[in-house]
Amino acid sequence: MTIARATLASLLAATALAGAASLPALAADKPVIALSNSFYGNDWRRQMVDSFTAAAEEAKGKGLIADFVVLNGDGSVPQQQSQIADLILRGVDAIAINAASETALNDIITKACSAGIDVIAFDSLLTADCAHTLGFDFTEYKTEQAKATIGLIGDKGNVIVVRGVKGSGPDEQMYAAQMAVLKDHPNVNIAATVYGQATAPIAQAAIANVLPSLPKIDAVFGQGGSDDYGIAQAFEQYGGEYEGAMPVIEGGGSADFIRWWAAQHEANGYTTTSMNTTPGIGGAAFWVALALSDGKDVPKEMTMPVAVVEEANLGDYADMPQGRIVSPTYTQEWVDEKLLNAAD
């Protein structure tokens, strides 16, 4: 297939592309699998893309696929719509999509399905009927973490709520879960709500901007990605009443935060909670997409586990490389056993 020069140029501007020259001609007997990732601006998303790429390279090396495509966006619906339209024209066999919106992409996804392309929406999901979904139970785990955090501050005090990637499904679900818990604890006051975009520098700046106008903060509700470490840095830089008396900051599984927590725990017994969705889902999504393209029986809805770090296993993660998020690697065998055959 010949790809128009203008289409190719616009695609490459937003794309990390594997084997572009051969797409999709090599797909005659082996599938081409694509990733459409709506947002690339934090550690979690970058690690997720790395996990998808590692799985795809493994599969390509084994001759299981002809090639793969990775497209990263800026968080906007229009750009992701354009990505999907390009993938339809290219005739890829399956698309794994981390969506910018649960609903706004449904029309273009329905067109992809009508073109015979299998779609697996993961992490930030779609509501299109034709798409399979691989998600996390954001409501369950954020409810559990919020309750644990409130318990650590004695069911009273002032808290800051740090939201995640604006407009995303996970942000809406996690925020709703936190608000439902707080509604049942009237002695816990929300002193401020900010957006951290699940990113350390943005979360740090957002907290630093509001701290001077707030009463003493007892806890901070976060959403992960790497916002936890940015929040901690903001309080450390502010100093004052927080020196040696940091608030309970919800951990989101980032290595920098866990290393900080381990040092604080050793110095003064600091404790908190850490729960996070695992960026290794990118690899799991690839294997599910391959299973779909191979015609295997795949459940319509699947749920991934979350990672938990607590005092009992804190030492296991204290030496993680910087810039990483706690996550296992999900192999093809794990996906077959835990997702595809879970109901057997």
CSV table of N, CA and C in Angstrom, one decimal, residues 38-125:
chain,number,residue,atom,x,y,z
A,38,SER,N,-3.0,8.3,24.3
A,38,SER,CA,-3.5,9.7,24.2
A,38,SER,C,-2.6,10.7,24.8
A,39,PHE,N,-1.7,10.3,25.8
A,39,PHE,CA,-1.0,11.3,26.6
A,39,PHE,C,0.4,10.6,27.0
A,40,TYR,N,1.5,11.4,26.8
A,40,TYR,CA,2.8,10.8,27.1
A,40,TYR,C,3.6,11.6,28.1
A,41,GLY,N,2.9,12.5,28.8
A,41,GLY,CA,3.5,13.5,29.6
A,41,GLY,C,3.9,13.2,31.1
A,42,ASN,N,3.9,11.9,31.5
A,42,ASN,CA,4.3,11.5,32.8
A,42,ASN,C,5.0,10.2,32.8
A,43,ASP,N,5.6,9.9,33.9
A,43,ASP,CA,6.4,8.7,34.0
A,43,ASP,C,5.6,7.4,33.8
A,44,TRP,N,4.4,7.4,34.3
A,44,TRP,CA,3.5,6.2,34.2
A,44,TRP,C,3.3,5.9,32.7
A,45,ARG,N,2.9,6.9,31.9
A,45,ARG,CA,2.6,6.7,30.5
A,45,ARG,C,3.8,6.3,29.8
A,46,ARG,N,5.0,6.9,30.1
A,46,ARG,CA,6.2,6.5,29.3
A,46,ARG,C,6.6,5.1,29.6
A,47,GLN,N,6.4,4.7,30.9
A,47,GLN,CA,6.7,3.3,31.2
A,47,GLN,C,5.7,2.3,30.6
A,48,MET,N,4.5,2.8,30.5
A,48,MET,CA,3.4,2.0,29.9
A,48,MET,C,3.8,1.7,28.4
A,49,VAL,N,4.2,2.8,27.7
A,49,VAL,CA,4.6,2.6,26.3
A,49,VAL,C,5.8,1.7,26.2
A,50,ASP,N,6.7,1.9,27.1
A,50,ASP,CA,7.9,1.0,27.1
A,50,ASP,C,7.5,-0.5,27.2
A,51,SER,N,6.5,-0.8,28.1
A,51,SER,CA,6.1,-2.1,28.3
A,51,SER,C,5.4,-2.7,27.1
A,52,PHE,N,4.6,-1.9,26.4
A,52,PHE,CA,4.0,-2.3,25.1
A,52,PHE,C,5.0,-2.6,24.1
A,53,THR,N,6.0,-1.7,24.0
A,53,THR,CA,7.0,-1.8,23.0
A,53,THR,C,7.9,-3.1,23.2
A,54,ALA,N,8.2,-3.4,24.5
A,54,ALA,CA,9.0,-4.5,24.8
A,54,ALA,C,8.3,-5.8,24.4
A,55,ALA,N,7.0,-5.9,24.7
A,55,ALA,CA,6.2,-7.0,24.4
A,55,ALA,C,6.1,-7.2,22.9
A,56,ALA,N,5.9,-6.1,22.2
A,56,ALA,CA,5.8,-6.1,20.7
A,56,ALA,C,7.1,-6.6,20.1
A,57,GLU,N,8.2,-6.1,20.6
A,57,GLU,CA,9.5,-6.5,20.0
A,57,GLU,C,9.7,-8.0,20.3
A,58,GLU,N,9.3,-8.4,21.5
A,58,GLU,CA,9.5,-9.9,21.7
A,58,GLU,C,8.6,-10.7,20.7
A,59,ALA,N,7.4,-10.3,20.5
A,59,ALA,CA,6.5,-11.0,19.6
A,59,ALA,C,7.0,-10.9,18.2
A,60,LYS,N,7.6,-9.8,17.8
A,60,LYS,CA,8.1,-9.7,16.4
A,60,LYS,C,9.3,-10.6,16.3
A,61,GLY,N,10.2,-10.6,17.3
A,61,GLY,CA,11.3,-11.5,17.3
A,61,GLY,C,11.0,-13.0,17.1
A,62,LYS,N,9.8,-13.3,17.7
A,62,LYS,CA,9.4,-14.7,17.6
A,62,LYS,C,8.6,-15.0,16.4
A,63,GLY,N,8.4,-14.0,15.5
A,63,GLY,CA,7.6,-14.2,14.3
A,63,GLY,C,6.1,-14.2,14.5
A,64,LEU,N,5.6,-13.7,15.6
A,64,LEU,CA,4.2,-13.7,15.9
A,64,LEU,C,3.5,-12.6,15.3
A,65,ILE,N,4.2,-11.5,14.9
A,65,ILE,CA,3.5,-10.4,14.3
A,65,ILE,C,4.4,-9.9,13.1
A,66,ALA,N,3.8,-9.2,12.2
A,66,ALA,CA,4.6,-8.6,11.1
A,66,ALA,C,5.3,-7.4,11.5
A,67,ASP,N,4.6,-6.5,12.3
A,67,ASP,CA,5.2,-5.3,12.8
A,67,ASP,C,4.2,-4.6,13.8
A,68,PHE,N,4.7,-3.5,14.3
A,68,PHE,CA,3.8,-2.8,15.3
A,68,PHE,C,4.0,-1.3,15.1
A,69,VAL,N,3.1,-0.5,15.6
A,69,VAL,CA,3.1,1.0,15.5
A,69,VAL,C,2.8,1.5,16.9
A,70,VAL,N,3.5,2.5,17.3
A,70,VAL,CA,3.3,3.2,18.6
A,70,VAL,C,3.0,4.7,18.3
A,71,LEU,N,1.8,5.2,18.6
A,71,LEU,CA,1.5,6.6,18.4
A,71,LEU,C,1.2,7.2,19.8
A,72,ASN,N,1.9,8.4,20.1
A,72,ASN,CA,1.7,9.1,21.3
A,72,ASN,C,1.1,10.5,21.1
A,73,GLY,N,0.1,10.8,21.9
A,73,GLY,CA,-0.6,12.1,21.7
A,73,GLY,C,-0.4,13.1,22.7
A,74,ASP,N,-1.1,14.2,22.6
A,74,ASP,CA,-0.9,15.4,23.6
A,74,ASP,C,-2.0,15.5,24.6
A,75,GLY,N,-2.8,14.4,24.6
A,75,GLY,CA,-4.0,14.4,25.6
A,75,GLY,C,-5.3,14.9,25.0
A,76,SER,N,-5.3,15.3,23.7
A,76,SER,CA,-6.5,15.9,23.1
A,76,SER,C,-7.2,14.8,22.3
A,77,VAL,N,-8.5,15.0,22.3
A,77,VAL,CA,-9.4,14.1,21.5
A,77,VAL,C,-9.1,14.2,20.0
A,78,PRO,N,-9.1,15.4,19.5
A,78,PRO,CA,-8.9,15.5,18.0
A,78,PRO,C,-7.6,14.8,17.5
A,79,GLN,N,-6.5,15.0,18.2
A,79,GLN,CA,-5.3,14.3,17.8
A,79,GLN,C,-5.5,12.8,17.8
A,80,GLN,N,-6.1,12.3,18.8
A,80,GLN,CA,-6.3,10.8,18.8
A,80,GLN,C,-7.3,10.3,17.8
A,81,GLN,N,-8.3,11.1,17.5
A,81,GLN,CA,-9.2,10.8,16.4
A,81,GLN,C,-8.4,10.7,15.1
A,82,SER,N,-7.5,11.6,14.9
A,82,SER,CA,-6.6,11.6,13.7
A,82,SER,C,-5.7,10.4,13.6
A,83,GLN,N,-5.2,10.0,14.8
A,83,GLN,CA,-4.4,8.8,14.9
A,83,GLN,C,-5.2,7.6,14.4
A,84,ILE,N,-6.4,7.4,15.0
A,84,ILE,CA,-7.2,6.3,14.7
A,84,ILE,C,-7.5,6.2,13.2
A,85,ALA,N,-7.9,7.4,12.7
A,85,ALA,CA,-8.2,7.5,11.2
A,85,ALA,C,-7.0,7.0,10.4
A,86,ASP,N,-5.8,7.4,10.7
A,86,ASP,CA,-4.6,7.0,10.0
A,86,ASP,C,-4.4,5.5,10.1
A,87,LEU,N,-4.7,4.9,11.3
A,87,LEU,CA,-4.5,3.5,11.5
A,87,LEU,C,-5.5,2.7,10.7
A,88,ILE,N,-6.7,3.2,10.6
A,88,ILE,CA,-7.7,2.6,9.7
A,88,ILE,C,-7.3,2.5,8.3
A,89,LEU,N,-6.8,3.7,7.8
A,89,LEU,CA,-6.2,3.7,6.4
A,89,LEU,C,-5.1,2.8,6.2
A,90,ARG,N,-4.3,2.6,7.2
A,90,ARG,CA,-3.1,1.7,7.1
A,90,ARG,C,-3.5,0.2,7.1
A,91,GLY,N,-4.7,0.0,7.6
A,91,GLY,CA,-5.2,-1.4,7.7
A,91,GLY,C,-4.5,-2.3,8.7
A,92,VAL,N,-4.2,-1.7,9.9
A,92,VAL,CA,-3.7,-2.5,11.0
A,92,VAL,C,-4.7,-3.5,11.4
A,93,ASP,N,-4.2,-4.6,12.1
A,93,ASP,CA,-5.1,-5.7,12.5
A,93,ASP,C,-5.8,-5.4,13.8
A,94,ALA,N,-5.1,-4.8,14.7
A,94,ALA,CA,-5.6,-4.5,16.1
A,94,ALA,C,-5.0,-3.2,16.6
A,95,ILE,N,-5.8,-2.6,17.4
A,95,ILE,CA,-5.4,-1.3,18.1
A,95,ILE,C,-5.6,-1.4,19.6
A,96,ALA,N,-4.6,-1.2,20.3
A,96,ALA,CA,-4.7,-1.0,21.8
A,96,ALA,C,-4.7,0.5,22.0
A,97,ILE,N,-5.8,0.9,22.7
A,97,ILE,CA,-5.9,2.4,22.9
A,97,ILE,C,-6.1,2.8,24.3
A,98,ASN,N,-5.3,3.7,24.8
A,98,ASN,CA,-5.4,4.4,26.1
A,98,ASN,C,-6.1,5.7,25.7
A,99,ALA,N,-7.3,5.8,26.0
A,99,ALA,CA,-8.2,6.8,25.4
A,99,ALA,C,-8.2,8.2,26.1
A,100,ALA,N,-8.3,9.2,25.3
A,100,ALA,CA,-8.4,10.6,25.8
A,100,ALA,C,-9.8,10.9,26.4
A,101,SER,N,-10.8,10.1,26.0
A,101,SER,CA,-12.2,10.3,26.4
A,101,SER,C,-12.9,9.0,26.4
A,102,GLU,N,-13.8,8.8,27.3
A,102,GLU,CA,-14.6,7.5,27.3
A,102,GLU,C,-15.6,7.5,26.2
A,103,THR,N,-16.0,8.7,25.8
A,103,THR,CA,-17.2,8.7,24.8
A,103,THR,C,-16.8,9.4,23.5
A,104,ALA,N,-16.0,10.4,23.5
A,104,ALA,CA,-15.8,11.2,22.3
A,104,ALA,C,-15.1,10.5,21.1
A,105,LEU,N,-14.5,9.4,21.4
A,105,LEU,CA,-13.8,8.6,20.4
A,105,LEU,C,-14.6,7.4,19.9
A,106,ASN,N,-15.8,7.3,20.4
A,106,ASN,CA,-16.7,6.1,20.1
A,106,ASN,C,-17.0,6.0,18.6
A,107,ASP,N,-17.2,7.1,17.9
A,107,ASP,CA,-17.6,7.1,16.5
A,107,ASP,C,-16.4,6.5,15.6
A,108,ILE,N,-15.2,7.1,15.9
A,108,ILE,CA,-14.1,6.6,15.1
A,108,ILE,C,-13.7,5.2,15.4
A,109,ILE,N,-13.9,4.8,16.7
A,109,ILE,CA,-13.6,3.4,17.1
A,109,ILE,C,-14.5,2.5,16.4
A,110,THR,N,-15.8,2.9,16.3
A,110,THR,CA,-16.8,2.0,15.6
A,110,THR,C,-16.5,1.9,14.2
A,111,LYS,N,-15.9,2.9,13.6
A,111,LYS,CA,-15.5,2.8,12.2
A,111,LYS,C,-14.3,1.8,12.1
A,112,ALA,N,-13.4,1.8,13.0
A,112,ALA,CA,-12.3,0.9,13.0
A,112,ALA,C,-12.8,-0.5,13.1
A,113,CYS,N,-13.7,-0.8,14.0
A,113,CYS,CA,-14.3,-2.1,14.2
A,113,CYS,C,-15.0,-2.5,12.9
A,114,SER,N,-15.7,-1.6,12.3
A,114,SER,CA,-16.4,-1.9,11.0
A,114,SER,C,-15.4,-2.3,9.9
A,115,ALA,N,-14.2,-1.8,10.0
A,115,ALA,CA,-13.2,-2.1,9.0
A,115,ALA,C,-12.5,-3.4,9.3
A,116,GLY,N,-12.9,-4.1,10.4
A,116,GLY,CA,-12.4,-5.4,10.7
A,116,GLY,C,-11.2,-5.3,11.6
A,117,ILE,N,-11.0,-4.2,12.3
A,117,ILE,CA,-9.8,-4.0,13.2
A,117,ILE,C,-10.3,-4.3,14.6
A,118,ASP,N,-9.6,-5.2,15.3
A,118,ASP,CA,-9.9,-5.5,16.7
A,118,ASP,C,-9.4,-4.3,17.6
A,119,VAL,N,-10.2,-4.0,18.6
A,119,VAL,CA,-9.9,-2.9,19.5
A,119,VAL,C,-9.9,-3.3,20.9
A,120,ILE,N,-8.8,-3.0,21.6
A,120,ILE,CA,-8.7,-3.3,23.1
A,120,ILE,C,-8.4,-1.9,23.7
A,121,ALA,N,-9.4,-1.4,24.5
A,121,ALA,CA,-9.2,-0.2,25.2
A,121,ALA,C,-8.7,-0.5,26.6
A,122,PHE,N,-7.6,0.2,27.1
A,122,PHE,CA,-7.1,-0.2,28.4
A,122,PHE,C,-6.7,1.1,29.2
A,123,ASP,N,-6.7,0.9,30.5
A,123,ASP,CA,-6.4,1.9,31.4
A,123,ASP,C,-7.5,3.0,31.4
A,124,SER,N,-7.4,4.0,30.4
A,124,SER,CA,-8.5,5.0,30.2
A,124,SER,C,-9.3,4.4,29.1
A,125,LEU,N,-10.6,4.0,29.5
A,125,LEU,CA,-11.3,3.1,28.6
A,125,LEU,C,-12.3,3.9,27.7
